[in-house]
GROMACS .gro file of C-alpha atoms in nm:
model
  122
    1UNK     CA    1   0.609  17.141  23.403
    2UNK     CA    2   0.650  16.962  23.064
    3UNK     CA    3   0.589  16.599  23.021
    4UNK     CA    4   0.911  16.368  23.033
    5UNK     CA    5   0.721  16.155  22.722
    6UNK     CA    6   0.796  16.470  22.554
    7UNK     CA    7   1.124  16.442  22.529
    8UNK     CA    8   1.288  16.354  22.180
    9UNK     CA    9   1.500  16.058  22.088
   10UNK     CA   10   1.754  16.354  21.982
   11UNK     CA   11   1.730  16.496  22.265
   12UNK     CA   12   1.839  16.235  22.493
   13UNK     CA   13   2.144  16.187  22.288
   14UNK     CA   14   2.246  16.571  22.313
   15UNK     CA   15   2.198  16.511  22.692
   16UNK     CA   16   2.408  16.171  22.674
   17UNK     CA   17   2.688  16.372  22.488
   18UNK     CA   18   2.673  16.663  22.747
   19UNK     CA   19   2.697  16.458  23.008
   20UNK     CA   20   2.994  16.267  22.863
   21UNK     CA   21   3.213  16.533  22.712
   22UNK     CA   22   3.159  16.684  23.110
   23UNK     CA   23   3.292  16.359  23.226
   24UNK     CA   24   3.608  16.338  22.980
   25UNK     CA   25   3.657  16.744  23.091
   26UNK     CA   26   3.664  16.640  23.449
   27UNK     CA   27   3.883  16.388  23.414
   28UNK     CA   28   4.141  16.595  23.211
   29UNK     CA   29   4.135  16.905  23.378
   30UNK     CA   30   4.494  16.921  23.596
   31UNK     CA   31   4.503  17.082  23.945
   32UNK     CA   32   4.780  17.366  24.046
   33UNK     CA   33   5.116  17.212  23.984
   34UNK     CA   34   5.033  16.862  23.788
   35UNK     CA   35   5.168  17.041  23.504
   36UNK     CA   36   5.494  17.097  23.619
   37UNK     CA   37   5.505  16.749  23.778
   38UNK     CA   38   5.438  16.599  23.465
   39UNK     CA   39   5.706  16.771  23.262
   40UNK     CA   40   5.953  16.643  23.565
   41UNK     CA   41   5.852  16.258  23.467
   42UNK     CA   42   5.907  16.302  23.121
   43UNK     CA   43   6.215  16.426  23.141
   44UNK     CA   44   6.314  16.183  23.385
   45UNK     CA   45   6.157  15.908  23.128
   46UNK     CA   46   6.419  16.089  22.833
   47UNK     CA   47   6.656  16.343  22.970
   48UNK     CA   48   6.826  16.371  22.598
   49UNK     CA   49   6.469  16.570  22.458
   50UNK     CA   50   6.521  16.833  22.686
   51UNK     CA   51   6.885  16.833  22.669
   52UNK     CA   52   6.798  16.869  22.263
   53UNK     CA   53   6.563  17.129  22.310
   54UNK     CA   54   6.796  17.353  22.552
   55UNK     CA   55   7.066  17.264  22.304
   56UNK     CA   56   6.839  17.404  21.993
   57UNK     CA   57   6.718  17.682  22.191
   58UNK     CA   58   7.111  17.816  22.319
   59UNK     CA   59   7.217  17.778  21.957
   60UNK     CA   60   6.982  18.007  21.824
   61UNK     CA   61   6.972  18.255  22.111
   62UNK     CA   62   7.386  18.264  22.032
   63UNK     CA   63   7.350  18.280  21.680
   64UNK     CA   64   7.079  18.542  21.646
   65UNK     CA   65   7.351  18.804  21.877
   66UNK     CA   66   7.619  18.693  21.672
   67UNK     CA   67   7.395  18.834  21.328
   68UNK     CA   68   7.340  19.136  21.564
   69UNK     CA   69   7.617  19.220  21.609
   70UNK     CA   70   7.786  19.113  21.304
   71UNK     CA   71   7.953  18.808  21.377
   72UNK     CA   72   7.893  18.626  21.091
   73UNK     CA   73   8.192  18.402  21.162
   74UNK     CA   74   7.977  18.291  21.460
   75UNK     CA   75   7.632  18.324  21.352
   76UNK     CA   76   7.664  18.049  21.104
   77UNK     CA   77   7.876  17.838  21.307
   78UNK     CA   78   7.562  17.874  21.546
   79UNK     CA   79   7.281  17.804  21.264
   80UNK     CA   80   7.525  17.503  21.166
   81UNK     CA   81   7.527  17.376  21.562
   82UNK     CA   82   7.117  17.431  21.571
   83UNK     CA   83   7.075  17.229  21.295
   84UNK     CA   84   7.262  16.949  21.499
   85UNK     CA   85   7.051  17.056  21.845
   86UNK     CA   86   6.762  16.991  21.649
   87UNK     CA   87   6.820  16.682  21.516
   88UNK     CA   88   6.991  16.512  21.806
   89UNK     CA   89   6.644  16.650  21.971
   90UNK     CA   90   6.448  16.484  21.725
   91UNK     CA   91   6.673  16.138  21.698
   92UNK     CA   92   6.599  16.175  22.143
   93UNK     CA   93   6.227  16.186  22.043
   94UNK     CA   94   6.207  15.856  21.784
   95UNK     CA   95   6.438  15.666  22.060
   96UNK     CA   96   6.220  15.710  22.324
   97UNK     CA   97   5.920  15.640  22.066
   98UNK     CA   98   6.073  15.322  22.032
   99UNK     CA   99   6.188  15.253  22.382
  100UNK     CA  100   5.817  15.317  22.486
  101UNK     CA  101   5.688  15.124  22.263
  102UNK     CA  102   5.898  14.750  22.327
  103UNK     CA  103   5.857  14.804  22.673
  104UNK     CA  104   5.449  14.815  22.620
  105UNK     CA  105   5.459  14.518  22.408
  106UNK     CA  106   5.685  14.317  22.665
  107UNK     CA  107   5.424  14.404  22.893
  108UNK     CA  108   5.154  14.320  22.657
  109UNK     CA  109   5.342  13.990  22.568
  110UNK     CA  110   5.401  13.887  22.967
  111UNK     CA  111   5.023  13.975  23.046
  112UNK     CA  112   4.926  13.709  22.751
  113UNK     CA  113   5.146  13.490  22.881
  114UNK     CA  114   5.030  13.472  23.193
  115UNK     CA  115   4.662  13.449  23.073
  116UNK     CA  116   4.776  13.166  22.893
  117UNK     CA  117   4.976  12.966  23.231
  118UNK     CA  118   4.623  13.058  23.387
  119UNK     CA  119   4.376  12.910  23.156
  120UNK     CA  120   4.638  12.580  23.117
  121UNK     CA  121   4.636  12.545  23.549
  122UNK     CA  122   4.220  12.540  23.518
   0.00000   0.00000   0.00000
């Protein structure tokens, strides 16, 4: 068996990193089903992203057998309508950005100010 004084200063901090990139693993690894319950929130959180996305995804699926079958009539129409999907998907998206990120600093804002009613009562 070696000697622990052996051990180099480098060493320990490979461990140390080890050790904590296990740790943040751990803690991000998802069991069966989190995945799916996760996707449920945040569509519950901003139901117009998914709408967007089904949006994008039935324009194109529409267009492309229009173009197949030569419907050009209705294949740009479709690309035209996509364009829209996307971009009412991506307007969704910066809302909810936004939406998020008032509501953290109201909560950020009440938390202070009830720090502050604290430290004026003492």
């Amino acid at each position: 068996m070696s000697n622990d004084s052996n051990i180099s200063p480098e060493q320990l901090e490979w461990i140390q990193l080890r050790e904590h990139l296990d740790k943040k693993r751990a803690e991000t690894e998802q069991l069966p089903g989190e995945g799916w319950r996760k996707i449920v929130t945040k569509c519950k959180e901003n139901p117009f992203v998914p709408i967007g996305t089904l949006a994008t995804v039935a324009a194109i699926s529409v267009g492309l057998y229009a173009m197949v079958t030569g419907q050009k009539r209705l294949s740009q129409l479709m690309m035209r309508c996509r364009v829209g999907a996307q971009a009412f998907a991506i307007t969704a998206i910066l809302v909810g950005f936004e939406v998020k990120r008032r509501s953290l600093l109201a909560e950020k804002a009440e938390k202070e100010n009830q720090q502050s009613s604290e430290q004026e009562r003492s």
